[in-house]
Amino acid sequence: MDILVVGAGAVGGYYGGRLAQAGARVSVVARSDYEVVKNGGIHIESPAGDFHFRPHGVFRSAAAFGGFPDVILVGLKVLEHIRTADLIRDAVGPKTAILLIQNGVDIEPPVAEAFPNNEVLSGLAFICVHRTAPGKVLHQDYGRIVLGRYPGGPSETARRLAEMFRRAGVPCEVTEDVITARWQKLVWNAPFNPISVLCGGASTQDMLGREETTRLVRAVMEEVCAVAAATGHPLPDDVVDRMIADTRKMTPYKTSMLLDFEAGRPMEVEAIVGNAIRIARRLGVPVPHLETLYALLIGLKGGS
Amino acid sequence: MDILVVGAGAVGGYYGGRLAQAGARVSVVARSDYEVVKNGGIHIESPAGDFHFRPHGVFRSAAAFGGFPDVILVGLKVLEHIRTADLIRDAVGPKTAILLIQNGVDIEPPVAEAFPNNEVLSGLAFICVHRTAPGKVLHQDYGRIVLGRYPGGPSETARRLAEMFRRAGVPCEVTEDVITARWQKLVWNAPFNPISVLCGGASTQDMLGREETTRLVRAVMEEVCAVAAATGHPLPDDVVDRMIADTRKMTPYKTSMLLDFEAGRPMEVEAIVGNAIRIARRLGVPVPHLETLYALLIGLKGGS
């Protein structure tokens, strides 16, 4: 399988490397890290064993790839200034499937609309992984992937990708309802990401260590469940209790939004909060707690 | 009139000094600043003209005052560890009136319950004033006071105090419904104080400079109006629009909570947010935006 990774940061580097281990021919488009990755590939430090990912080809752009891969794996952040469709367009052939391994909800439409005749796969990564330097990725923990055809249904490509991931030791689950899977992941992301930032750098343990903040976490989770149900993707009744209980058992954890904020990088506010709010408003679902977090994050981004 | 100021910081120093200018015999209880104030009094820098306030007496405690003044003016912050009733008890005689010039709502009960036979006056200061060093107060702008008997009704003492304030150039209004006045002031304080802190140091202009944060300001204001109405103290219909319009006209302003936060001082979270939330919960008024701000401030106080 010919795979082109666009966005050779932590997510793209790690999962691209795993697919290469499974025998795929994996090339990457690297922009800022082009020279380093071209010359030395990507070094991945992992508790499962460090490994080196030497891409089949390294390119400055999708056009430079000079052909059409079977799959484009998008590991880019979801940010307003990153136009994913434009960045991959030149490598999207008639039979190319596009796999988006990205955060948030409702992040597929711009790509699905730009390539209406291509298969779009949507993937959720449950992983702690960071790019520590150009060509260097630190995989700290977890790694499971859930993926499926967008907006739903079975997919032979998804099945084959999942097999490869598993062959490389990555737990991978195929779903025929990836939209529900995205909402379910958002139940966790929507409270913990913004609150960790707005509370001045709180870990999951800090957030669940006080009654008022736990109450807020729960209120935001319930709002996300209500929006998901209103979109026709109801979540299990016990999802809120289960996520809070599971998070209490986790090692105290810094969210990706907090890491971005602390490093001065843009945060995925729209993918993780804004999109859900726009859907809630369209469907008339009240989400006052989520809207408060959103307004504060917007204010924080533009703060003095 | 014999007046004892307890809490000779910015508010106590400024208004105590004004009452002395009006001819009252004003003593102060100073704790951390005792030596400086005892030796040099309090210097007040003000756009209306700098002035020097030499108290009639300076004491380390209310007990050391050695008698009972006509009025105790409390200029202390409203914080859990500051037990106002205990701090004034030894100077509260049978005829002593207690004037609380403090922020927030529902801040009078501990004092009213501790001294059920004394007149309690509640006062709101609309002022920008800061203690810049021991014995030094910077009055930046405004200064109006609204005061009245708690929980309501006419008061001869309030009338006389107001006269003295006016004589010293301080606009002062007596109200027979100070609880409504407190709710009205909270309409401003409840959004702007927390949001200024949670948005990483936002001025009033920053907060009203973005649609999402303005929407949040308005939502919190409307919640405060709903709670006020539920307590039997409805506010004017146009109060929200008016306050937002007035704030847009103000010079960009840092809230007191933000100044406290930036200086590492405790913030008046309970007086300004927590008390209102507890009343809302008791009366079954939903205040999800306010609860979100509260939980984040609580999380921030204990943040890592």
Coordinates of C-alpha atoms in Angstrom, one line a residue:
Chain A
M1 CA 0.0 0.0 0.0
D2 CA 1.3 3.4 -1.0
I3 CA 0.8 5.9 1.7
L4 CA 1.6 9.6 1.8
V5 CA 1.7 11.3 5.2
V6 CA 0.9 15.0 5.2
G7 CA 1.9 16.7 8.4
A8 CA 5.0 14.8 9.6
G9 CA 4.7 15.9 13.2
A10 CA 4.0 13.7 16.2
V11 CA 0.8 12.0 14.9
G12 CA 1.9 11.7 11.3
G13 CA 5.4 10.6 12.2
Y14 CA 4.3 8.0 14.7
Y15 CA 1.5 6.4 12.8
G16 CA 3.4 6.7 9.4
G17 CA 6.3 5.0 11.0
R18 CA 4.1 2.2 12.3
L19 CA 2.5 1.7 8.9
A20 CA 6.0 1.5 7.4
Q21 CA 6.9 -1.2 10.0
A22 CA 3.8 -3.1 8.8
G23 CA 5.2 -3.1 5.3
A24 CA 3.5 -0.1 3.6
R25 CA 5.5 2.2 1.4
V26 CA 5.2 5.4 3.3
S27 CA 6.3 8.8 2.1
V28 CA 5.9 12.1 3.9
V29 CA 5.3 15.7 3.1
A30 CA 7.3 17.7 5.5
R31 CA 7.4 21.5 5.5
S32 CA 9.4 23.1 8.3
D33 CA 11.2 19.8 9.0
Y34 CA 12.0 18.9 5.4
E35 CA 15.8 19.0 5.6
V36 CA 16.1 17.1 8.8
V37 CA 13.5 14.4 7.8
K38 CA 15.0 14.1 4.3
N39 CA 18.4 13.5 5.6
G40 CA 17.8 11.5 8.7
G41 CA 14.2 10.3 8.8
I42 CA 12.2 10.4 12.0
H43 CA 13.4 9.0 15.3
I44 CA 10.6 7.7 17.5
E45 CA 11.2 7.1 21.2
S46 CA 8.5 4.8 22.5
P47 CA 7.9 2.7 25.7
A48 CA 7.2 -0.2 23.2
G49 CA 10.8 0.2 21.9
D50 CA 12.4 3.1 20.1
F51 CA 12.4 2.9 16.3
H52 CA 13.6 4.8 13.3
F53 CA 11.2 5.7 10.4
R54 CA 13.0 6.2 7.1
P55 CA 10.3 7.3 4.7
H56 CA 10.3 6.0 1.2
G57 CA 10.3 9.6 0.0
V58 CA 10.3 13.0 1.6
F59 CA 8.7 15.9 -0.2
R60 CA 8.2 19.6 0.3
S61 CA 4.6 19.4 -1.0
A62 CA 2.0 17.0 -2.2
A63 CA 2.7 18.0 -5.8
A64 CA 6.4 17.0 -5.4
F65 CA 5.2 13.5 -4.6
G66 CA 4.5 13.2 -8.3
G67 CA 1.7 10.7 -8.3
F68 CA -1.3 9.5 -6.4
P69 CA -0.9 7.3 -3.3
D70 CA -3.5 4.7 -2.2
V71 CA -4.0 6.6 1.1
I72 CA -3.1 10.1 2.2
L73 CA -2.7 10.2 6.0
V74 CA -3.4 13.7 7.3
G75 CA -1.7 14.3 10.7
L76 CA -2.1 18.1 10.6
K77 CA -3.6 20.1 13.4
V78 CA -7.1 21.5 12.8
L79 CA -6.4 25.3 12.7
E80 CA -8.0 28.0 10.7
H81 CA -4.9 28.9 8.8
I82 CA -4.2 25.2 7.8
R83 CA -6.1 24.5 4.6
T84 CA -5.9 20.7 4.5
A85 CA -7.7 20.3 1.2
D86 CA -5.3 22.7 -0.5
L87 CA -2.3 21.0 1.1
I88 CA -3.2 17.5 -0.2
R89 CA -5.0 18.3 -3.5
D90 CA -2.1 17.6 -5.9
A91 CA -1.7 14.1 -4.6
V92 CA -5.4 13.2 -4.5
G93 CA -6.0 10.8 -7.4
P94 CA -9.3 9.2 -8.5
K95 CA -8.7 6.2 -6.2
T96 CA -6.9 7.9 -3.3
A97 CA -8.5 7.5 0.1
I98 CA -7.9 10.3 2.6
L99 CA -7.5 9.4 6.3
L100 CA -7.8 12.3 8.7
I101 CA -6.2 11.5 12.1
Q102 CA -7.2 14.7 13.8
N103 CA -9.0 16.1 16.9
G104 CA -12.5 17.4 17.3
V105 CA -15.9 17.1 15.7
D106 CA -17.1 18.1 12.3
I107 CA -13.6 18.5 10.9
E108 CA -14.2 16.3 7.8
P109 CA -16.6 18.5 5.7
P110 CA -14.0 20.8 4.1
V111 CA -12.1 17.7 2.9
A112 CA -15.2 15.7 2.0
E113 CA -16.6 18.6 0.0
A114 CA -13.3 19.3 -1.8
F115 CA -13.1 15.6 -2.9
P116 CA -16.6 14.4 -3.2
N117 CA -15.6 11.3 -5.2
N118 CA -12.9 10.1 -2.9
E119 CA -13.2 7.9 0.1
V120 CA -12.7 10.0 3.3
L121 CA -11.7 8.0 6.4
S122 CA -11.9 9.7 9.8
G123 CA -9.6 8.5 12.6
L124 CA -9.2 9.2 16.3
A125 CA -5.9 8.7 18.0
F126 CA -5.9 8.0 21.7
I127 CA -2.3 8.7 22.3
C128 CA 0.3 10.9 24.1
V129 CA 2.8 11.7 21.5
H130 CA 4.9 14.9 21.0
R131 CA 7.3 16.2 18.4
T132 CA 10.3 17.2 20.6
A133 CA 12.5 18.5 17.8
P134 CA 12.6 18.3 13.9
G135 CA 12.7 14.6 13.1
K136 CA 12.2 13.6 16.7
V137 CA 9.0 12.2 18.2
L138 CA 8.4 11.1 21.8
H139 CA 5.6 8.6 22.2
Q140 CA 4.8 8.6 25.9
D141 CA 1.7 6.4 26.3
Y142 CA -1.3 4.8 24.7
G143 CA -1.7 4.7 20.9
R144 CA -5.1 3.1 20.1
I145 CA -6.8 4.3 16.9
V146 CA -10.5 4.2 16.0
L147 CA -11.2 4.8 12.3
G148 CA -14.0 4.5 9.8
R149 CA -15.5 5.8 6.7
Y150 CA -16.9 9.3 6.8
P151 CA -19.8 9.9 7.3
G152 CA -20.4 6.2 8.0
G153 CA -20.6 2.7 6.6
P154 CA -18.1 -0.1 5.9
S155 CA -14.8 0.4 4.2
E156 CA -12.4 -2.1 2.8
T157 CA -9.6 0.5 3.0
A158 CA -10.3 1.0 6.7
R159 CA -10.2 -2.7 7.3
R160 CA -6.8 -3.0 5.5
L161 CA -5.3 -0.1 7.4
A162 CA -6.5 -1.5 10.7
E163 CA -4.9 -4.8 9.9
M164 CA -1.6 -3.0 9.2
F165 CA -1.8 -0.9 12.3
R166 CA -2.4 -4.1 14.4
R167 CA 0.5 -5.9 12.7
A168 CA 2.7 -3.0 13.9
G169 CA 1.4 -3.3 17.4
V170 CA -1.1 -0.4 17.3
P171 CA -4.5 -1.4 18.7
C172 CA -7.0 -0.4 16.0
E173 CA -10.7 -0.6 15.8
V174 CA -12.8 0.0 12.7
T175 CA -16.2 1.6 13.2
E176 CA -19.0 2.1 10.8
D177 CA -20.2 5.1 12.7
V178 CA -17.1 7.3 13.2
I179 CA -19.2 10.4 13.8
T180 CA -20.5 8.8 17.0
A181 CA -16.9 7.9 17.9
R182 CA -15.9 11.6 17.4
W183 CA -18.6 12.8 19.7
Q184 CA -17.7 10.2 22.3
K185 CA -14.0 11.4 22.3
L186 CA -15.3 15.0 22.5
V187 CA -17.0 14.1 25.8
W188 CA -13.5 13.9 27.2
N189 CA -11.8 16.6 25.2
A190 CA -14.5 19.4 25.5
P191 CA -14.2 19.8 29.2
F192 CA -10.6 18.7 30.0
N193 CA -8.8 20.6 27.2
P194 CA -10.3 24.1 27.9
I195 CA -10.4 23.8 31.6
S196 CA -6.8 22.7 31.9
V197 CA -5.8 25.9 30.1
L198 CA -8.3 28.3 31.8
C199 CA -7.3 27.0 35.3
G200 CA -3.8 28.1 34.6
G201 CA -2.2 24.8 33.8
A202 CA -4.3 22.1 35.5
S203 CA -3.7 18.4 35.1
T204 CA -6.5 15.9 35.0
Q205 CA -5.9 15.2 38.6
D206 CA -6.1 18.9 39.6
M207 CA -9.4 19.3 37.7
L208 CA -11.0 16.2 39.4
G209 CA -9.5 17.2 42.7
R210 CA -12.1 19.9 43.5
E211 CA -15.9 19.5 43.7
E212 CA -16.7 22.7 41.7
T213 CA -14.4 21.8 38.8
T214 CA -15.6 18.2 38.8
R215 CA -19.1 19.5 38.6
L216 CA -18.1 21.7 35.7
V217 CA -16.4 18.8 33.9
R218 CA -19.6 16.8 34.3
A219 CA -21.8 19.6 33.1
V220 CA -19.8 20.1 29.9
M221 CA -19.8 16.4 29.3
E222 CA -23.5 16.2 29.6
E223 CA -23.9 19.1 27.2
V224 CA -21.7 17.3 24.6
C225 CA -23.9 14.2 25.1
A226 CA -27.0 16.3 24.5
V227 CA -25.6 17.7 21.2
A228 CA -24.5 14.3 20.0
A229 CA -28.0 12.9 20.7
A230 CA -29.5 15.9 18.8
T231 CA -27.4 15.1 15.8
G232 CA -28.7 11.5 15.8
H233 CA -25.6 10.0 17.4
P234 CA -26.6 9.3 21.0
L235 CA -23.9 8.1 23.3
P236 CA -24.1 5.4 26.0
D237 CA -26.0 6.5 29.1
D238 CA -23.0 5.8 31.4
V239 CA -20.4 7.6 29.2
V240 CA -20.0 10.5 31.6
D241 CA -19.6 8.5 34.8
R242 CA -17.3 6.1 33.0
M243 CA -15.0 8.8 31.6
I244 CA -14.7 10.6 34.9
A245 CA -14.0 7.3 36.7
D246 CA -11.4 6.3 34.1
T247 CA -9.7 9.7 34.2
R248 CA -9.4 9.5 37.9
K249 CA -7.4 6.3 37.4
M250 CA -5.1 7.8 34.8
T251 CA -1.6 9.2 35.6
P252 CA -2.1 13.0 35.9
Y253 CA -2.1 14.2 32.4
K254 CA -1.5 17.5 30.6
T255 CA -4.0 17.9 27.8
S256 CA -2.9 18.7 24.2
M257 CA -4.5 22.1 24.4
L258 CA -2.5 22.9 27.5
L259 CA 0.7 21.8 25.9
D260 CA 0.0 24.0 22.9
F261 CA -0.9 26.9 25.1
E262 CA 2.2 26.6 27.3
A263 CA 4.4 26.3 24.2
G264 CA 2.8 29.4 22.6
R265 CA 1.4 27.3 19.8
P266 CA -2.2 27.9 18.5
M267 CA -4.8 25.8 20.2
E268 CA -7.4 23.7 18.4
V269 CA -10.2 25.7 19.9
E270 CA -12.6 25.5 16.9
A271 CA -12.2 21.8 16.3
I272 CA -12.6 20.9 20.0
V273 CA -15.2 23.5 21.1
G274 CA -16.3 25.9 18.4
N275 CA -17.6 23.3 15.9
A276 CA -19.7 21.6 18.7
I277 CA -21.1 25.0 19.7
R278 CA -22.1 25.9 16.1
I279 CA -23.9 22.5 15.8
A280 CA -25.6 23.0 19.2
R281 CA -26.8 26.5 18.1
R282 CA -28.1 25.2 14.8
L283 CA -30.0 22.4 16.6
G284 CA -31.2 24.6 19.5
V285 CA -29.4 22.6 22.2
P286 CA -28.4 24.8 25.1
V287 CA -24.7 24.5 25.9
P288 CA -24.0 27.4 28.3
H289 CA -21.1 25.8 30.1
L290 CA -19.4 25.0 26.8
E291 CA -20.1 28.5 25.5
T292 CA -18.5 30.0 28.6
L293 CA -15.3 28.0 28.0
Y294 CA -15.3 28.9 24.3
A295 CA -15.7 32.7 25.0
L296 CA -12.9 32.6 27.5
L297 CA -10.6 30.7 25.1
I298 CA -11.4 33.2 22.4
G299 CA -10.7 36.0 24.9
L300 CA -7.5 34.3 26.0
K301 CA -6.2 34.0 22.5
G302 CA -6.6 37.7 22.0
G303 CA -5.7 38.7 25.5
S304 CA -3.3 41.5 26.3
Chain B
M1 CA -18.9 61.9 65.0
D2 CA -16.4 59.4 66.3
I3 CA -15.4 57.0 63.6
L4 CA -13.1 53.9 63.8
V5 CA -11.8 52.6 60.5
V6 CA -11.0 48.9 60.5
G7 CA -8.9 47.9 57.5
A8 CA -6.8 51.0 56.7
G9 CA -6.0 49.9 53.2
A10 CA -7.1 51.7 50.0
V11 CA -10.9 51.9 50.7
G12 CA -10.6 52.5 54.5
G13 CA -7.7 55.0 54.1
Y14 CA -9.4 57.0 51.4
Y15 CA -12.9 57.2 52.8
G16 CA -11.6 57.6 56.4
G17 CA -9.5 60.5 55.2
R18 CA -12.5 62.1 53.5
L19 CA -14.6 61.8 56.7
A20 CA -11.8 63.4 58.6
Q21 CA -11.7 66.3 56.1
A22 CA -15.4 66.7 56.8
G23 CA -14.8 67.1 60.5
A24 CA -15.3 63.6 61.9
R25 CA -12.9 62.3 64.6
V26 CA -11.4 59.4 62.6
S27 CA -9.2 56.7 64.2
V28 CA -7.9 53.6 62.4
V29 CA -7.0 50.1 63.3
A30 CA -4.0 49.1 61.2
R31 CA -2.4 45.7 61.4
S32 CA 0.5 45.2 58.9
D33 CA 0.9 49.0 58.3
Y34 CA 0.6 50.0 62.0
E35 CA 4.1 51.6 62.4
V36 CA 4.0 53.5 59.2
V37 CA 0.5 54.9 59.8
K38 CA 1.1 55.6 63.5
N39 CA 4.1 57.7 62.6
G40 CA 3.2 59.3 59.4
G41 CA -0.6 58.8 58.7
I42 CA -1.8 58.1 55.3
H43 CA -0.9 60.0 52.2
I44 CA -3.5 60.0 49.5
E45 CA -2.7 60.9 45.9
S46 CA -5.9 62.0 44.1
P47 CA -6.9 63.7 40.9
A48 CA -9.0 66.0 43.1
G49 CA -5.9 67.0 45.0
D50 CA -3.5 65.0 47.1
F51 CA -4.1 65.1 50.8
H52 CA -2.7 63.8 54.1
F53 CA -4.9 61.9 56.5
R54 CA -3.6 62.0 60.1
P55 CA -5.9 59.8 62.1
H56 CA -7.0 60.9 65.6
G57 CA -5.6 57.6 66.9
V58 CA -3.9 54.6 65.3
F59 CA -4.4 51.2 67.0
R60 CA -3.2 47.6 66.5
S61 CA -6.7 46.2 67.3
A62 CA -10.3 47.3 68.0
A63 CA -9.7 46.5 71.7
A64 CA -6.8 49.0 71.8
F65 CA -9.2 51.8 70.8
G66 CA -10.5 51.6 74.3
G67 CA -14.1 52.7 73.8
F68 CA -17.0 52.6 71.4
P69 CA -17.1 54.9 68.4
D70 CA -20.4 56.1 66.8
V71 CA -19.5 54.3 63.6
I72 CA -17.1 51.5 62.7
L73 CA -16.2 51.8 59.0
V74 CA -15.1 48.4 57.7
G75 CA -12.8 48.6 54.6
L76 CA -11.6 45.0 54.8
K77 CA -11.6 42.7 51.8
V78 CA -14.2 39.9 52.0
L79 CA -12.1 36.8 52.3
E80 CA -12.7 33.5 54.1
H81 CA -9.8 34.0 56.5
I82 CA -10.8 37.6 57.5
R83 CA -13.3 37.3 60.3
T84 CA -14.8 40.8 60.3
A85 CA -17.1 40.3 63.3
D86 CA -14.1 39.1 65.4
L87 CA -11.9 42.0 64.3
I88 CA -14.4 44.7 65.3
R89 CA -16.1 43.1 68.3
D90 CA -14.2 44.9 71.0
A91 CA -15.1 48.3 69.7
V92 CA -18.8 47.6 69.1
G93 CA -20.8 49.4 71.8
P94 CA -24.6 49.4 72.3
K95 CA -25.0 52.4 70.0
T96 CA -22.2 51.7 67.5
A97 CA -23.3 51.6 63.9
I98 CA -21.3 49.3 61.6
L99 CA -20.7 50.5 58.0
L100 CA -19.4 47.8 55.6
I101 CA -17.8 49.3 52.5
Q102 CA -17.1 46.0 50.8
N103 CA -17.6 44.2 47.5
G104 CA -20.1 41.5 46.6
V105 CA -23.5 40.4 47.7
D106 CA -24.8 38.8 50.9
I107 CA -21.7 39.9 52.7
E108 CA -23.6 41.4 55.7
P109 CA -25.1 38.4 57.4
P110 CA -22.0 37.4 59.5
V111 CA -21.8 40.9 61.0
A112 CA -25.6 41.4 61.3
E113 CA -25.9 38.1 63.1
A114 CA -22.9 38.8 65.4
F115 CA -24.4 42.2 66.4
P116 CA -28.2 41.8 66.2
N117 CA -28.8 45.0 68.2
N118 CA -26.5 47.2 66.2
E119 CA -27.3 49.2 63.1
V120 CA -25.6 47.7 60.1
L121 CA -25.0 49.9 57.2
S122 CA -24.0 48.5 53.9
G123 CA -22.0 50.6 51.4
L124 CA -20.8 50.3 47.8
A125 CA -17.8 52.2 46.6
F126 CA -17.6 53.0 42.9
I127 CA -13.9 53.9 42.9
C128 CA -10.5 53.0 41.5
V129 CA -8.2 53.2 44.5
H130 CA -5.1 51.2 45.5
R131 CA -2.8 51.0 48.4
T132 CA 0.6 51.4 46.7
A133 CA 2.7 51.0 49.9
P134 CA 2.2 51.1 53.7
G135 CA 0.6 54.5 54.4
K136 CA 0.2 55.3 50.7
V137 CA -3.0 55.3 48.8
L138 CA -3.5 56.1 45.1
H139 CA -6.9 57.3 44.1
Q140 CA -7.2 57.0 40.4
D141 CA -10.7 57.8 39.5
Y142 CA -14.4 57.9 40.5
G143 CA -15.3 57.7 44.2
R144 CA -19.1 57.7 44.5
I145 CA -20.7 55.8 47.4
V146 CA -24.1 54.3 47.8
L147 CA -25.0 53.3 51.3
G148 CA -28.0 52.3 53.3
R149 CA -29.3 50.4 56.3
Y150 CA -29.1 46.6 56.0
P151 CA -31.3 44.9 55.2
G152 CA -33.3 48.0 54.3
G153 CA -35.2 51.1 55.5
P154 CA -34.3 54.6 56.4
S155 CA -31.3 55.5 58.7
E156 CA -30.4 58.7 60.4
T157 CA -26.8 57.6 60.6
A158 CA -26.7 56.9 56.9
R159 CA -28.1 60.4 56.2
R160 CA -25.4 62.0 58.4
L161 CA -22.6 60.0 56.9
A162 CA -23.7 60.9 53.4
E163 CA -23.8 64.6 54.4
M164 CA -20.2 64.3 55.6
F165 CA -19.0 62.5 52.5
R166 CA -20.6 65.1 50.3
R167 CA -19.0 67.9 52.4
A168 CA -15.6 66.3 51.6
G169 CA -16.4 66.1 47.9
V170 CA -17.5 62.5 47.7
P171 CA -20.7 61.9 45.8
C172 CA -22.9 59.9 48.1
E173 CA -26.4 58.5 47.8
V174 CA -28.5 57.0 50.5
T175 CA -30.7 54.1 49.6
E176 CA -33.4 52.4 51.6
D177 CA -32.8 49.2 49.6
V178 CA -29.1 48.5 49.7
I179 CA -29.6 44.9 48.8
T180 CA -30.9 45.9 45.4
A181 CA -28.0 48.3 45.0
R182 CA -25.6 45.4 45.8
W183 CA -27.2 43.2 43.1
Q184 CA -27.0 46.0 40.7
K185 CA -23.3 46.5 41.3
L186 CA -22.9 42.7 41.0
V187 CA -24.3 42.9 37.5
W188 CA -21.1 44.6 36.5
N189 CA -18.7 42.8 38.9
A190 CA -19.9 39.2 38.3
P191 CA -18.8 39.1 34.6
F192 CA -16.0 41.5 34.4
N193 CA -14.0 40.5 37.4
P194 CA -13.7 36.7 36.7
I195 CA -13.5 37.1 32.9
S196 CA -10.6 39.6 33.2
V197 CA -8.6 37.0 35.2
L198 CA -9.6 33.9 33.2
C199 CA -8.8 35.6 29.9
G200 CA -5.2 36.0 31.1
G201 CA -5.4 39.7 32.0
A202 CA -8.1 41.3 29.9
S203 CA -9.2 44.9 30.3
T204 CA -12.8 45.9 30.0
Q205 CA -12.0 47.0 26.4
D206 CA -10.5 43.6 25.6
M207 CA -13.6 41.8 27.0
L208 CA -16.0 43.9 25.0
G209 CA -13.8 43.8 21.9
R210 CA -14.9 40.3 20.8
E211 CA -18.3 39.1 20.0
E212 CA -18.0 35.8 22.0
T213 CA -16.8 37.4 25.2
T214 CA -19.4 40.2 24.9
R215 CA -22.0 37.5 24.6
L216 CA -20.6 35.9 27.7
V217 CA -20.6 39.2 29.7
R218 CA -24.2 39.7 28.7
A219 CA -25.2 36.1 29.6
V220 CA -23.7 36.4 33.1
M221 CA -25.3 39.8 33.6
E222 CA -28.7 38.3 32.7
E223 CA -28.2 35.5 35.2
V224 CA -27.4 38.0 38.0
C225 CA -30.6 39.9 37.1
A226 CA -32.6 36.7 37.3
V227 CA -31.2 35.8 40.8
A228 CA -31.8 39.4 42.0
A229 CA -35.4 39.2 40.8
A230 CA -35.8 35.8 42.5
T231 CA -34.6 37.3 45.8
G232 CA -37.3 40.0 45.5
H233 CA -34.9 42.7 44.3
P234 CA -35.7 43.1 40.6
L235 CA -33.4 45.4 38.7
P236 CA -34.3 47.8 35.9
D237 CA -35.1 46.2 32.5
D238 CA -32.4 48.1 30.8
V239 CA -29.6 47.5 33.3
V240 CA -27.6 45.1 31.1
D241 CA -27.7 47.2 28.0
R242 CA -26.9 50.3 30.0
M243 CA -23.9 48.8 31.8
I244 CA -22.4 47.3 28.6
A245 CA -22.8 50.7 26.8
D246 CA -21.4 52.6 29.8
T247 CA -18.4 50.2 30.1
R248 CA -17.6 50.7 26.4
K249 CA -17.3 54.4 27.1
M250 CA -15.0 53.9 30.1
T251 CA -11.2 54.2 29.9
P252 CA -10.0 50.5 29.5
Y253 CA -9.9 49.3 33.1
K254 CA -8.3 46.5 35.1
T255 CA -10.8 44.9 37.5
S256 CA -9.9 44.6 41.2
M257 CA -9.9 40.9 40.9
L258 CA -7.4 41.0 38.1
L259 CA -5.2 43.4 40.1
D260 CA -5.4 41.0 43.1
F261 CA -4.6 38.0 40.9
E262 CA -1.6 39.7 39.2
A263 CA -0.3 40.8 42.6
G264 CA -0.6 37.2 44.0
R265 CA -3.2 38.4 46.5
P266 CA -6.3 36.4 47.3
M267 CA -9.3 37.2 45.1
E268 CA -12.8 38.0 46.4
V269 CA -14.2 35.0 44.7
E270 CA -16.9 34.1 47.2
A271 CA -18.2 37.7 47.7
I272 CA -18.4 38.4 44.0
V273 CA -19.4 34.9 42.6
G274 CA -19.8 32.2 45.2
N275 CA -22.4 34.0 47.3
A276 CA -24.6 34.7 44.3
I277 CA -24.3 31.1 43.2
R278 CA -25.4 29.7 46.6
I279 CA -28.4 32.0 46.6
A280 CA -29.3 31.0 43.0
R281 CA -29.0 27.3 43.9
R282 CA -31.2 27.8 47.0
L283 CA -33.8 29.6 44.9
G284 CA -33.6 27.2 41.9
V285 CA -32.3 29.8 39.4
P286 CA -30.1 28.3 36.8
V287 CA -26.8 30.2 36.5
P288 CA -24.6 28.0 34.3
H289 CA -22.4 30.7 32.9
L290 CA -21.7 32.1 36.4
E291 CA -21.1 28.5 37.7
T292 CA -18.5 27.9 35.0
L293 CA -16.6 31.1 35.9
Y294 CA -16.8 30.1 39.6
A295 CA -15.5 26.6 39.0
L296 CA -12.6 28.0 36.9
L297 CA -11.7 30.5 39.5
I298 CA -11.7 27.8 42.2
G299 CA -9.6 25.6 40.0
L300 CA -7.2 28.6 39.3
K301 CA -6.7 29.3 43.0
G302 CA -5.6 25.7 43.5
G303 CA -3.9 25.3 40.2
S304 CA -0.5 23.8 39.8

